GROMACS .gro file of C-alpha atoms in nm:
model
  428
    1UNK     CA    1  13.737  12.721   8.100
    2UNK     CA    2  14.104  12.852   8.018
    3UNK     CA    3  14.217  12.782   7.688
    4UNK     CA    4  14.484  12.557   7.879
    5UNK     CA    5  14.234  12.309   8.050
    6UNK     CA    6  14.015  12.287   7.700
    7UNK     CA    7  14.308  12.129   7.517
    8UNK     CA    8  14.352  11.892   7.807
    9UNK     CA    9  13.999  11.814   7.798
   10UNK     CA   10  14.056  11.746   7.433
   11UNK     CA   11  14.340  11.523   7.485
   12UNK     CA   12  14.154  11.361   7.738
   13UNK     CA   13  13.975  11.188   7.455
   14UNK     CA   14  14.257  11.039   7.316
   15UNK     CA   15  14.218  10.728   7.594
   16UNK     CA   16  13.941  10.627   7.343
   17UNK     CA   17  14.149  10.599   7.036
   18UNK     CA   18  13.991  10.602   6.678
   19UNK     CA   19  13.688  10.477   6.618
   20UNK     CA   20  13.520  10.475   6.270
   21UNK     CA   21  13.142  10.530   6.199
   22UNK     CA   22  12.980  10.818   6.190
   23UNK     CA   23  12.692  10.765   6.457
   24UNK     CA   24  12.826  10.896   6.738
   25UNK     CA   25  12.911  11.229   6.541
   26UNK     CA   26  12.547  11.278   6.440
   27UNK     CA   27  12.450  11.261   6.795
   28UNK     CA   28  12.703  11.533   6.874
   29UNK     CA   29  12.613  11.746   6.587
   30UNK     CA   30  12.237  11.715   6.681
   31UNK     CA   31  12.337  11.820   7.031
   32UNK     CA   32  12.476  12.136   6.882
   33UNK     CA   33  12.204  12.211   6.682
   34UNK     CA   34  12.320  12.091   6.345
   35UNK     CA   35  12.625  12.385   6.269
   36UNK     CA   36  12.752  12.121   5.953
   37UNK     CA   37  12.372  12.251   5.778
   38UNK     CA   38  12.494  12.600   5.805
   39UNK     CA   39  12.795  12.637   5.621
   40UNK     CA   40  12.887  12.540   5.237
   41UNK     CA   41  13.203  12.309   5.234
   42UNK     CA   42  13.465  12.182   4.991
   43UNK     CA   43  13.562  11.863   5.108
   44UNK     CA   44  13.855  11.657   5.013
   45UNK     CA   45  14.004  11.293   5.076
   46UNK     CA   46  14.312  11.105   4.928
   47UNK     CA   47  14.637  10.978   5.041
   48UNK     CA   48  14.831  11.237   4.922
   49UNK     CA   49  14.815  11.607   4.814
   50UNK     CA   50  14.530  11.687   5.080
   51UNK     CA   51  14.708  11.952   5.252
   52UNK     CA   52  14.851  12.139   4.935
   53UNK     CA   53  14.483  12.085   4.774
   54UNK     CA   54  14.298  12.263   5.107
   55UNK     CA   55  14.577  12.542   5.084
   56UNK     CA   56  14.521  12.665   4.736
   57UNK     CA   57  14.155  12.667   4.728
   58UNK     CA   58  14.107  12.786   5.084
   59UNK     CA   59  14.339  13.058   4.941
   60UNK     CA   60  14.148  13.153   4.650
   61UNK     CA   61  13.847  13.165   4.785
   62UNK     CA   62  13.975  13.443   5.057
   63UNK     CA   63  14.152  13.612   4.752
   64UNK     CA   64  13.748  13.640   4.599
   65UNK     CA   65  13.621  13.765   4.910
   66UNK     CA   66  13.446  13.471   5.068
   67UNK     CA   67  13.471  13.431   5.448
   68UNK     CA   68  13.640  13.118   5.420
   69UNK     CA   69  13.697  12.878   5.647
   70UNK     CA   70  13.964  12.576   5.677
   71UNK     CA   71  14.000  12.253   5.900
   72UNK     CA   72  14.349  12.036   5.870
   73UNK     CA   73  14.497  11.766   6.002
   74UNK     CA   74  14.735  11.696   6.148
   75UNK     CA   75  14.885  12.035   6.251
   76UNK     CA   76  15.245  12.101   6.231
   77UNK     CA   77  15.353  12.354   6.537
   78UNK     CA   78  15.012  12.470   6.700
   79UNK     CA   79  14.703  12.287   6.770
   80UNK     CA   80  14.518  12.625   6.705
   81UNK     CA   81  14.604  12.556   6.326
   82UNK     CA   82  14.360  12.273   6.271
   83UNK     CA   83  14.139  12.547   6.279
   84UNK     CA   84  14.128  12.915   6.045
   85UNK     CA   85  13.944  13.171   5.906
   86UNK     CA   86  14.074  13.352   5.594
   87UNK     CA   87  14.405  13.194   5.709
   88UNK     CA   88  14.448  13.352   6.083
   89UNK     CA   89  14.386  13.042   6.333
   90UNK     CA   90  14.121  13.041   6.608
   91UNK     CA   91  14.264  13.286   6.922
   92UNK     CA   92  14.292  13.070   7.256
   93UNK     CA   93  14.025  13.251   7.370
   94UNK     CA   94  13.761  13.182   7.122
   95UNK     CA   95  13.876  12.814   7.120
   96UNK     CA   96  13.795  12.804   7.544
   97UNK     CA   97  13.438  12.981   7.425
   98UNK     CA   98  13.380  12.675   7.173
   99UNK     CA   99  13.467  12.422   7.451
  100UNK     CA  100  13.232  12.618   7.699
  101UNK     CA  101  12.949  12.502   7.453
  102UNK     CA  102  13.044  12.172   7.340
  103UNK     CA  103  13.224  11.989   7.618
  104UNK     CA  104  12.896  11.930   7.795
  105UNK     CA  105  12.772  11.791   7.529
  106UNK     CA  106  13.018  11.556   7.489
  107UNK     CA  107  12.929  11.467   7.864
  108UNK     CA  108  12.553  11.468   7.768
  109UNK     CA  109  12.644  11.218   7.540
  110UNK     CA  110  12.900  11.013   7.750
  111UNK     CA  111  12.586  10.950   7.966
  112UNK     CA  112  12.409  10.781   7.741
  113UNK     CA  113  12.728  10.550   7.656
  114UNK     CA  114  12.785  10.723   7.297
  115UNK     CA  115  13.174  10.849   7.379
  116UNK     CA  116  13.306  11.042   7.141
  117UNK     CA  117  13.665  11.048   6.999
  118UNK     CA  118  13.927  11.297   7.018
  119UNK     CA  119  13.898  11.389   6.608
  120UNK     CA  120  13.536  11.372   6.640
  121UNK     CA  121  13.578  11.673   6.918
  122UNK     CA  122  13.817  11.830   6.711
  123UNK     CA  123  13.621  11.819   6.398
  124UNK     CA  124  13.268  11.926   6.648
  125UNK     CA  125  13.467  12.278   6.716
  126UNK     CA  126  13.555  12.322   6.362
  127UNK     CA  127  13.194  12.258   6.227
  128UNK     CA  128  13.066  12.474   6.516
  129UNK     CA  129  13.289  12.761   6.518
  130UNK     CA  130  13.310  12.794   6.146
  131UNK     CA  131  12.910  12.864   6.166
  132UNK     CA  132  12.908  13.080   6.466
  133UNK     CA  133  13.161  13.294   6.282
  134UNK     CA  134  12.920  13.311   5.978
  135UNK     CA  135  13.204  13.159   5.708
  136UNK     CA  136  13.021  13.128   5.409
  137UNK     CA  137  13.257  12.837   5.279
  138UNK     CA  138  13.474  12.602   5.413
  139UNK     CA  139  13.776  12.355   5.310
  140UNK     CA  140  13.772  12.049   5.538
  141UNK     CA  141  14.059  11.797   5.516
  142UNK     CA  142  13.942  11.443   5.594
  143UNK     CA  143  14.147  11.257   5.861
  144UNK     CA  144  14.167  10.904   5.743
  145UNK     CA  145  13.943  10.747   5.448
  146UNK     CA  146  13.658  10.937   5.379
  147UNK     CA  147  13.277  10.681   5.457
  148UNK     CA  148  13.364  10.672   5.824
  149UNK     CA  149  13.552  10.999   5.870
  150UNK     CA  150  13.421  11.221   6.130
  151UNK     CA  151  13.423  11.515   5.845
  152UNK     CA  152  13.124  11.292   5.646
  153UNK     CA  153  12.911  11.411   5.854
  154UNK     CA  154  12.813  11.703   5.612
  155UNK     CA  155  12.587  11.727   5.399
  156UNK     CA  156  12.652  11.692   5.030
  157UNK     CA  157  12.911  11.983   4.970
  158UNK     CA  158  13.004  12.238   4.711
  159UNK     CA  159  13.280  12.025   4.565
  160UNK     CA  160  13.478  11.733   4.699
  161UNK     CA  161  13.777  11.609   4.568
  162UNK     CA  162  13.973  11.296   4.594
  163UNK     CA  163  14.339  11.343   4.543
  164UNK     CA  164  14.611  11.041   4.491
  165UNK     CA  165  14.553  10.701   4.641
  166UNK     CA  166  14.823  10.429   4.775
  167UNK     CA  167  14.875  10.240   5.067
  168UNK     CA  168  14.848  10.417   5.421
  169UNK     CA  169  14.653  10.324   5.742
  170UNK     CA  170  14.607   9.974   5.571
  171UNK     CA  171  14.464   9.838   5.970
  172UNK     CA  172  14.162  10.049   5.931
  173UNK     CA  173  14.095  10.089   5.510
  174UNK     CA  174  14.214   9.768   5.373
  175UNK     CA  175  14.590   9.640   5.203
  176UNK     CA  176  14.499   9.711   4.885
  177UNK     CA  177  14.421  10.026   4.673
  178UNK     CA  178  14.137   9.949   4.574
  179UNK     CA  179  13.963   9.864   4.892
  180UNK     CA  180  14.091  10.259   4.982
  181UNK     CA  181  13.953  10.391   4.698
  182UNK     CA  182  13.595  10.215   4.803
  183UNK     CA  183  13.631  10.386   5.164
  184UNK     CA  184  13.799  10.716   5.048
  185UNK     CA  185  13.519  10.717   4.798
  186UNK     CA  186  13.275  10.741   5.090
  187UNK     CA  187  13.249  11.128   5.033
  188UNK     CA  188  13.115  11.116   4.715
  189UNK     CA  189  12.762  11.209   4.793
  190UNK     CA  190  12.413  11.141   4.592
  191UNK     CA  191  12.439  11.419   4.330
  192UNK     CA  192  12.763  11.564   4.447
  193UNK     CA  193  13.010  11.687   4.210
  194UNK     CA  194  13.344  11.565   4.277
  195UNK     CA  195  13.668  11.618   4.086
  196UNK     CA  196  13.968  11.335   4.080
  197UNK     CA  197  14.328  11.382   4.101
  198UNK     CA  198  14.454  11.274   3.728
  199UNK     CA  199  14.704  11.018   3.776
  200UNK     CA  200  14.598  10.711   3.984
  201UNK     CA  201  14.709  10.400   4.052
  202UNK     CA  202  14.572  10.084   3.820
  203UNK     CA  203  14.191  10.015   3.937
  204UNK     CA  204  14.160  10.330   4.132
  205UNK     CA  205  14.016  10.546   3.901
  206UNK     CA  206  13.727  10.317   3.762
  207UNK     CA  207  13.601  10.265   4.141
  208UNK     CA  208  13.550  10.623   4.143
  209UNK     CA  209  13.373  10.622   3.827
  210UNK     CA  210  13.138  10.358   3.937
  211UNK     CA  211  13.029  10.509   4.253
  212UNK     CA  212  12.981  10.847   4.096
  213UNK     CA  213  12.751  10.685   3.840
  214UNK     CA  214  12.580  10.500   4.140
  215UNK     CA  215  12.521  10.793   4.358
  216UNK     CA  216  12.436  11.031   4.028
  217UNK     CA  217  12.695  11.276   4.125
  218UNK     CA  218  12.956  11.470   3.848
  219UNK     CA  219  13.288  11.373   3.785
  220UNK     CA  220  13.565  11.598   3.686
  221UNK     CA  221  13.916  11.487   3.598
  222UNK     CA  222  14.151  11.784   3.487
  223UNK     CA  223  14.302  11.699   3.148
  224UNK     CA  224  14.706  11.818   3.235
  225UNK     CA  225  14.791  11.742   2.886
  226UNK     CA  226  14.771  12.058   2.776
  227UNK     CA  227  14.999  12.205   3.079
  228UNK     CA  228  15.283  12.458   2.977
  229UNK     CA  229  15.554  12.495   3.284
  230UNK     CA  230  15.769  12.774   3.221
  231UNK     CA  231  16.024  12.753   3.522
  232UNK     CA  232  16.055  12.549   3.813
  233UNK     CA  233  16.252  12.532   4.069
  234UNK     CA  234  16.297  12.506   4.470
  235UNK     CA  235  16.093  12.811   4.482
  236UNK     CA  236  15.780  12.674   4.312
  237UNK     CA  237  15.689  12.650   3.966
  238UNK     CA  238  15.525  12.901   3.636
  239UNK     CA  239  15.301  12.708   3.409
  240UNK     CA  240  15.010  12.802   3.202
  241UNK     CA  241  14.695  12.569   3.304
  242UNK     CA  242  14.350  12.582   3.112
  243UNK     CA  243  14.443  12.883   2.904
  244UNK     CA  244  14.541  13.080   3.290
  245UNK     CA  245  14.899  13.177   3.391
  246UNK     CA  246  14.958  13.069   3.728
  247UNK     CA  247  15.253  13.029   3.976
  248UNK     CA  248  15.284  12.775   4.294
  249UNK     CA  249  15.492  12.804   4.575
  250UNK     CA  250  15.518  12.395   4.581
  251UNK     CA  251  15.818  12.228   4.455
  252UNK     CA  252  15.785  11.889   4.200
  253UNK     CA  253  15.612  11.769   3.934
  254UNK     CA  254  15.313  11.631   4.148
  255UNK     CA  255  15.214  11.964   4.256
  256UNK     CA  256  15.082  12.030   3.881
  257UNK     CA  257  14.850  11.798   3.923
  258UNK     CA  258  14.748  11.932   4.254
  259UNK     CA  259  14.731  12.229   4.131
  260UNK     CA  260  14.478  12.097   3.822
  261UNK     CA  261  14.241  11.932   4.053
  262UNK     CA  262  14.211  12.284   4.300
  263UNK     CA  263  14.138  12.482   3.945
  264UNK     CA  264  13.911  12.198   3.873
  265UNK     CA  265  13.766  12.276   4.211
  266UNK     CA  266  13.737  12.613   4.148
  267UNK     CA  267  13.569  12.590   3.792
  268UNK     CA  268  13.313  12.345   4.008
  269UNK     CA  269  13.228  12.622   4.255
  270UNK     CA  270  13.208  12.901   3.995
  271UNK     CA  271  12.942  12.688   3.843
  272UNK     CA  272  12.767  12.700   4.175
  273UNK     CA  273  12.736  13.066   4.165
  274UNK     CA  274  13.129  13.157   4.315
  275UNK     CA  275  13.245  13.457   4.176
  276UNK     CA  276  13.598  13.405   4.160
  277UNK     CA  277  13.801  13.596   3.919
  278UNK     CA  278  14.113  13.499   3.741
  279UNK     CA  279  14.326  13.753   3.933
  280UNK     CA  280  14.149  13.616   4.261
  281UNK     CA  281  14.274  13.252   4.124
  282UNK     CA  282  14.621  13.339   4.024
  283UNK     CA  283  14.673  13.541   4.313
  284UNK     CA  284  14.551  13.288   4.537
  285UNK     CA  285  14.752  13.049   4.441
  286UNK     CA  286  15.108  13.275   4.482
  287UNK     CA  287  15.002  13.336   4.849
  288UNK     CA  288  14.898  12.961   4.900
  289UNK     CA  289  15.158  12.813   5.209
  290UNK     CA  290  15.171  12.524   5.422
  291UNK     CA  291  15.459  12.482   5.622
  292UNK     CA  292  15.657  12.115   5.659
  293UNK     CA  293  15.499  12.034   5.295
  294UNK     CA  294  15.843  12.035   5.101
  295UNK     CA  295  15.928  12.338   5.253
  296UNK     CA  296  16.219  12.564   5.161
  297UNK     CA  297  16.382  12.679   5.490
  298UNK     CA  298  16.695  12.790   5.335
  299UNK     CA  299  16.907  12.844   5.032
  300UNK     CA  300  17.224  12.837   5.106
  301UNK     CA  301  17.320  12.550   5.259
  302UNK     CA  302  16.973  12.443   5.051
  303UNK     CA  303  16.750  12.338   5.356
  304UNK     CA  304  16.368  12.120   5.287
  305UNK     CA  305  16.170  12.040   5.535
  306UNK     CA  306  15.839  11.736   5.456
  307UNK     CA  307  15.643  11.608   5.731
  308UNK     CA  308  15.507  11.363   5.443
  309UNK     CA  309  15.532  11.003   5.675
  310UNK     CA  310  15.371  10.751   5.389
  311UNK     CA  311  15.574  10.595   5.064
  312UNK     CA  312  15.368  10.824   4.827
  313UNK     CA  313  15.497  11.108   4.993
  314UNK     CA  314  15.852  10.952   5.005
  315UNK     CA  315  15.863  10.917   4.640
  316UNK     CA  316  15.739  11.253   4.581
  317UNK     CA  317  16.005  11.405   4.761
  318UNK     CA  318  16.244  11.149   4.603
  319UNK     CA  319  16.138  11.338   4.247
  320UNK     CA  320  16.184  11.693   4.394
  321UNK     CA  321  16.523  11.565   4.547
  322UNK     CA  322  16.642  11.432   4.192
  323UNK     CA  323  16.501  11.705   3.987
  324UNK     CA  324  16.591  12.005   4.173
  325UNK     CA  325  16.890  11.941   4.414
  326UNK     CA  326  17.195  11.776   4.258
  327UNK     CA  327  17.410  11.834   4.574
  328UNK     CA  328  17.540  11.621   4.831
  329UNK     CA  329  17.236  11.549   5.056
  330UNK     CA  330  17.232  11.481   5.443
  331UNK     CA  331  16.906  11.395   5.637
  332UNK     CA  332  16.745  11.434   5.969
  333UNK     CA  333  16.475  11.145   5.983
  334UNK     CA  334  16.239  11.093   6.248
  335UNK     CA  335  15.914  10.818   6.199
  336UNK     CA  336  15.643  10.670   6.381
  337UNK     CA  337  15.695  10.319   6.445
  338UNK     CA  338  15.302  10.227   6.301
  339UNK     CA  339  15.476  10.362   5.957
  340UNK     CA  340  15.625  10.149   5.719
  341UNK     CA  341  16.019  10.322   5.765
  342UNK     CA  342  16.174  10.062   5.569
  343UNK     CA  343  15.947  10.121   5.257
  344UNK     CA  344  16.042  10.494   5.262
  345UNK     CA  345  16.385  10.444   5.331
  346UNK     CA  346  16.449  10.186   5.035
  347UNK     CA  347  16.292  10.503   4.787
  348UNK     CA  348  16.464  10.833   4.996
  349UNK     CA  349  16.781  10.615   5.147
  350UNK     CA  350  17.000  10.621   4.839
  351UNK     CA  351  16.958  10.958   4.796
  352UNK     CA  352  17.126  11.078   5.117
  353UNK     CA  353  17.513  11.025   5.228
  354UNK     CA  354  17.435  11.061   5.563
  355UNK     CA  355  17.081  11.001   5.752
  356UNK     CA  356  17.080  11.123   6.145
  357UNK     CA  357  16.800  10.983   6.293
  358UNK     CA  358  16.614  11.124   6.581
  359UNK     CA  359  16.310  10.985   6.803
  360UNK     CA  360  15.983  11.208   6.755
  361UNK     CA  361  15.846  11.338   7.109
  362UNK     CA  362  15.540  11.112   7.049
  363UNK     CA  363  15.462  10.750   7.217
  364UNK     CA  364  15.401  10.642   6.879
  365UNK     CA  365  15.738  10.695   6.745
  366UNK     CA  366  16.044  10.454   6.609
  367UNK     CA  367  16.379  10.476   6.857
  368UNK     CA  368  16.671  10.656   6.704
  369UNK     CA  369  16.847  10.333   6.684
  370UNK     CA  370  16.554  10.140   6.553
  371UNK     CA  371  16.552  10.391   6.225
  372UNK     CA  372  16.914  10.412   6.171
  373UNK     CA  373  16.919  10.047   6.165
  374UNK     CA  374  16.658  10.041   5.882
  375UNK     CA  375  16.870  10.303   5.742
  376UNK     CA  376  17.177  10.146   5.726
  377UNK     CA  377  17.012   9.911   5.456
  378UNK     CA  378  16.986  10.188   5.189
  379UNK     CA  379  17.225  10.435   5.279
  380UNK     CA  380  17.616  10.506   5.336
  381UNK     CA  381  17.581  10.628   5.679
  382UNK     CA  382  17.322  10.618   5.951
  383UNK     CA  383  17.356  10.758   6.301
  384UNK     CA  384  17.128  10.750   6.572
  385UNK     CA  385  17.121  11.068   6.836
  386UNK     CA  386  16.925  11.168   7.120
  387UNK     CA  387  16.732  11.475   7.032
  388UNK     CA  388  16.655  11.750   6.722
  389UNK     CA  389  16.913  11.957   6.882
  390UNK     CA  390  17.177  11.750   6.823
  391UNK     CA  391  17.058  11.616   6.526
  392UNK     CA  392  17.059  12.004   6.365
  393UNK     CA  393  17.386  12.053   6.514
  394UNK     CA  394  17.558  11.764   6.374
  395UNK     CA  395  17.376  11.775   6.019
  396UNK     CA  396  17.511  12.153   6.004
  397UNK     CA  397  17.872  12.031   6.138
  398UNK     CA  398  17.864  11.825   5.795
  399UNK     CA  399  17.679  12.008   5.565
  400UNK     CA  400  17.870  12.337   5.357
  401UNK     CA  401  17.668  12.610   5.205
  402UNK     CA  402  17.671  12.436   4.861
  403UNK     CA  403  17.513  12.126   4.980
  404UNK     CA  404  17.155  12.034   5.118
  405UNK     CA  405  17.050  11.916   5.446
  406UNK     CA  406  16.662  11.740   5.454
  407UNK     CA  407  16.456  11.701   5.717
  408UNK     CA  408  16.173  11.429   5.659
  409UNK     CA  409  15.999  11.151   5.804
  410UNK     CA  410  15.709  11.297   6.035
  411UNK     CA  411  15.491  11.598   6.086
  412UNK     CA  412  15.599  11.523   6.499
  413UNK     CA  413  15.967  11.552   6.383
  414UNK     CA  414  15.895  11.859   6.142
  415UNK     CA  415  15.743  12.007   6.442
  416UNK     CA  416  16.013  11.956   6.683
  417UNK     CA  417  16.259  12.057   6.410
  418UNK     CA  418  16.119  12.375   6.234
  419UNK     CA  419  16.172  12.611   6.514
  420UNK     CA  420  16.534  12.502   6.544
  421UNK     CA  421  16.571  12.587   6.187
  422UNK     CA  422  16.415  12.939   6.205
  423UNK     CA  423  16.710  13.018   6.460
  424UNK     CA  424  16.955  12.861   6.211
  425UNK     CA  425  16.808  13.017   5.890
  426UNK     CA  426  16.583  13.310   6.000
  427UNK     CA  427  16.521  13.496   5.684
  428UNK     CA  428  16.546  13.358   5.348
   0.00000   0.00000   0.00000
């Protein structure tokens, strides 16, 4: 099939929404011959700090010479990026090949009434392609929770991590953070060795602990006390972690601690017979990049763009905002109505003189007028226009080279958006 009629195929899947549990992913895997049993994996769950988590440890390891491979979600401007080796995504071709073998196995299995889900396809051609291509490691990114996730499916892995826990997808993992932490905690398997983002909210971290000593599996949680940041800034920061001099290209304070738990990862795969160097780590970390994660588009008018959609993420970039850009602010601000906007607008609202507010090109997203209205509660001036086009061209209208213009809300917006902002700002 064309690469073209394998993503509709894929979307095609979509009709059958999400659907938790892990059965119907077992059957698929068995159909394929079991690829999860051929490939080590570093697996990782959490609210927040997934993404920059999977970025510098997939990193490293390609800095030490691993084949390395690395499954996301959601993707930002190409569907291809879900899934990469040593950082290049899958070609178009090779992701037709993958849906030459698997589709009729889906339809195998649709025959025998076990119909499986569009991220359970998604995460089949991952699991499948990273083995045909003979990775020797891979970082997988769990979609939502962690027992149930269509990722679980592996067997215990390398490492596994669970970053920082709040309240998101509370219709499918409960309303409160601890009955997250019990689902997210789901990856934590019998003898594993997991490591646990430092600074959790109340109740979150003795779940972890319990299930760990359940299951018999280690748990690491990096000590940041003895931290030393030298600069920081926009453009990342310098500290000196665990004795190691290290730079990230991620802006804020809560990237420290994302950064502790990947060189807790990393200690945790040395120990499993990883040979990663120092100069593999720090260098893996400088080349680390994940666009639409706080990033910095321009300097001058200052220019962020963060697809983070969930309160967490709101008041992380409400600390990078109030640490690092003292400048009038104006924002382009597009959600998804299944969000909570109002919640993220009463932390990032304030912070803004002027919020434009756009409609994602998704059926799941909050009208233009919908979000400006929730905007007006929090901030001086919200106005609702028909498209990222205009939205750029009126936040630019308003914004002068020594002020800031933010674009947050949505990976759908940041998508939409961060093409528009390459022709604005094309070389930094």
């Amino acid at each position: 099939m064309t690469y073209q009629e394998a993503v509709e195929k894929i979307d095609s899947r979509l009709l059958f929404g999400m659907k938790p549990g892990l059965e119907r992913m077992r059957a698929l895997m068995d159909e394929l011959g079991g690829p999860q049993e051929k490939v080590e994996f570093v697996h990782i769950c959490g609210t927040n700090g997934k993404g920059s988590v999977c970025a510098l440890v997939s990193s490293v390891l390609k800095e030490s010479g691993y084949k390395t491979g690395l499954n996301i979600s959601p993707y930002v401007l190409n569907f291809r990026e879900r899934f990469q080796i040593d950082g290049q995504m899958i070609t178009e071709e090779e992701l037709a090949g993958e849906m030459d073998v698997i589709w009729p196995a889906v339809e195998r299995l649709d025959a025998r009434n076990i119909v499986i889900s569009e991220f359970e396809l998604v995460t089949a051609i991952a699991l499948h392609w990273f083995a045909k291509k003979g990775c020797d490691i891979a970082v997988l990114e769990v979609g939502m929770g962690g027992l149930h996730d269509a990722t679980n499916v592996i067997p215990t892995p390398a490492a596994a991590a669970v970053m920082s826990i709040s309240l998101d997808h509370t219709a499918w993992l409960g309303d409160t953070v601890e009955q997250i932490a019990l689902e997210k905690s789901g990856i934590i398997k019998r003898n594993g060795r997991v490591v646990l983002y430092p600074e959790q909210q109340y109740g979150v971290t003795e779940i972890i602990e319990g299930v760990c000593a359940e299951r018999g599996a280690e748990l690491h949680i990096p000590d940041i006390r003895q931290t030393q940041v030298w600069t920081e800034g926009v453009d990342g920061t310098d500290f000196v972690m665990g004795g190691i001099k290290l730079h990230t290209p991620f802006m804020g304070w809560h990237q420290i601690n994302n950064a502790a738990v990947a060189l807790e990862l990393v200690k945790v795969l040395r120990e499993q017979g990883f040979n990663i160097s120092e100069e593999n780590l720090a260098v893996g970390f400088k080349k680390a990049f994940i666009p639409a994660r706080m990033e910095l588009l321009s300097e001058r008018p200052l220019c962020l763009l963060d697809g983070g959609h969930n309160p967490g993420c709101a008041l992380a970039l409400r600390g990078v905002l109030e640490r690092y850009v003292p400048e009038r602010k104006v924002a382009i601000m597009g959600m998804m109505a299944d969000k909570d906007s109002a919640a993220a607008l009463e932390i990032l609202g304030p912070m803004f003189s002027k919020v434009i507010t756009v409609r994602p090109d998704n059926p799941r997203s909050l009208s233009a007028e919908d979000l400006a209205a929730t905007a007006a509660r929090f901030c001086p001036e919200a106005v609702p226009v028909g498209s990222c086009r205009e939205a750029l061209d009126m936040a630019l209208e308003d914004v002068s080279d020594r002020e800031a213009l933010i674009a947050c809300g949505s990976f759908y917006l940041a998508g939409e958006l961060r093409p528009l902002l390459l022709e604005k700002f094309p070389a930094r």
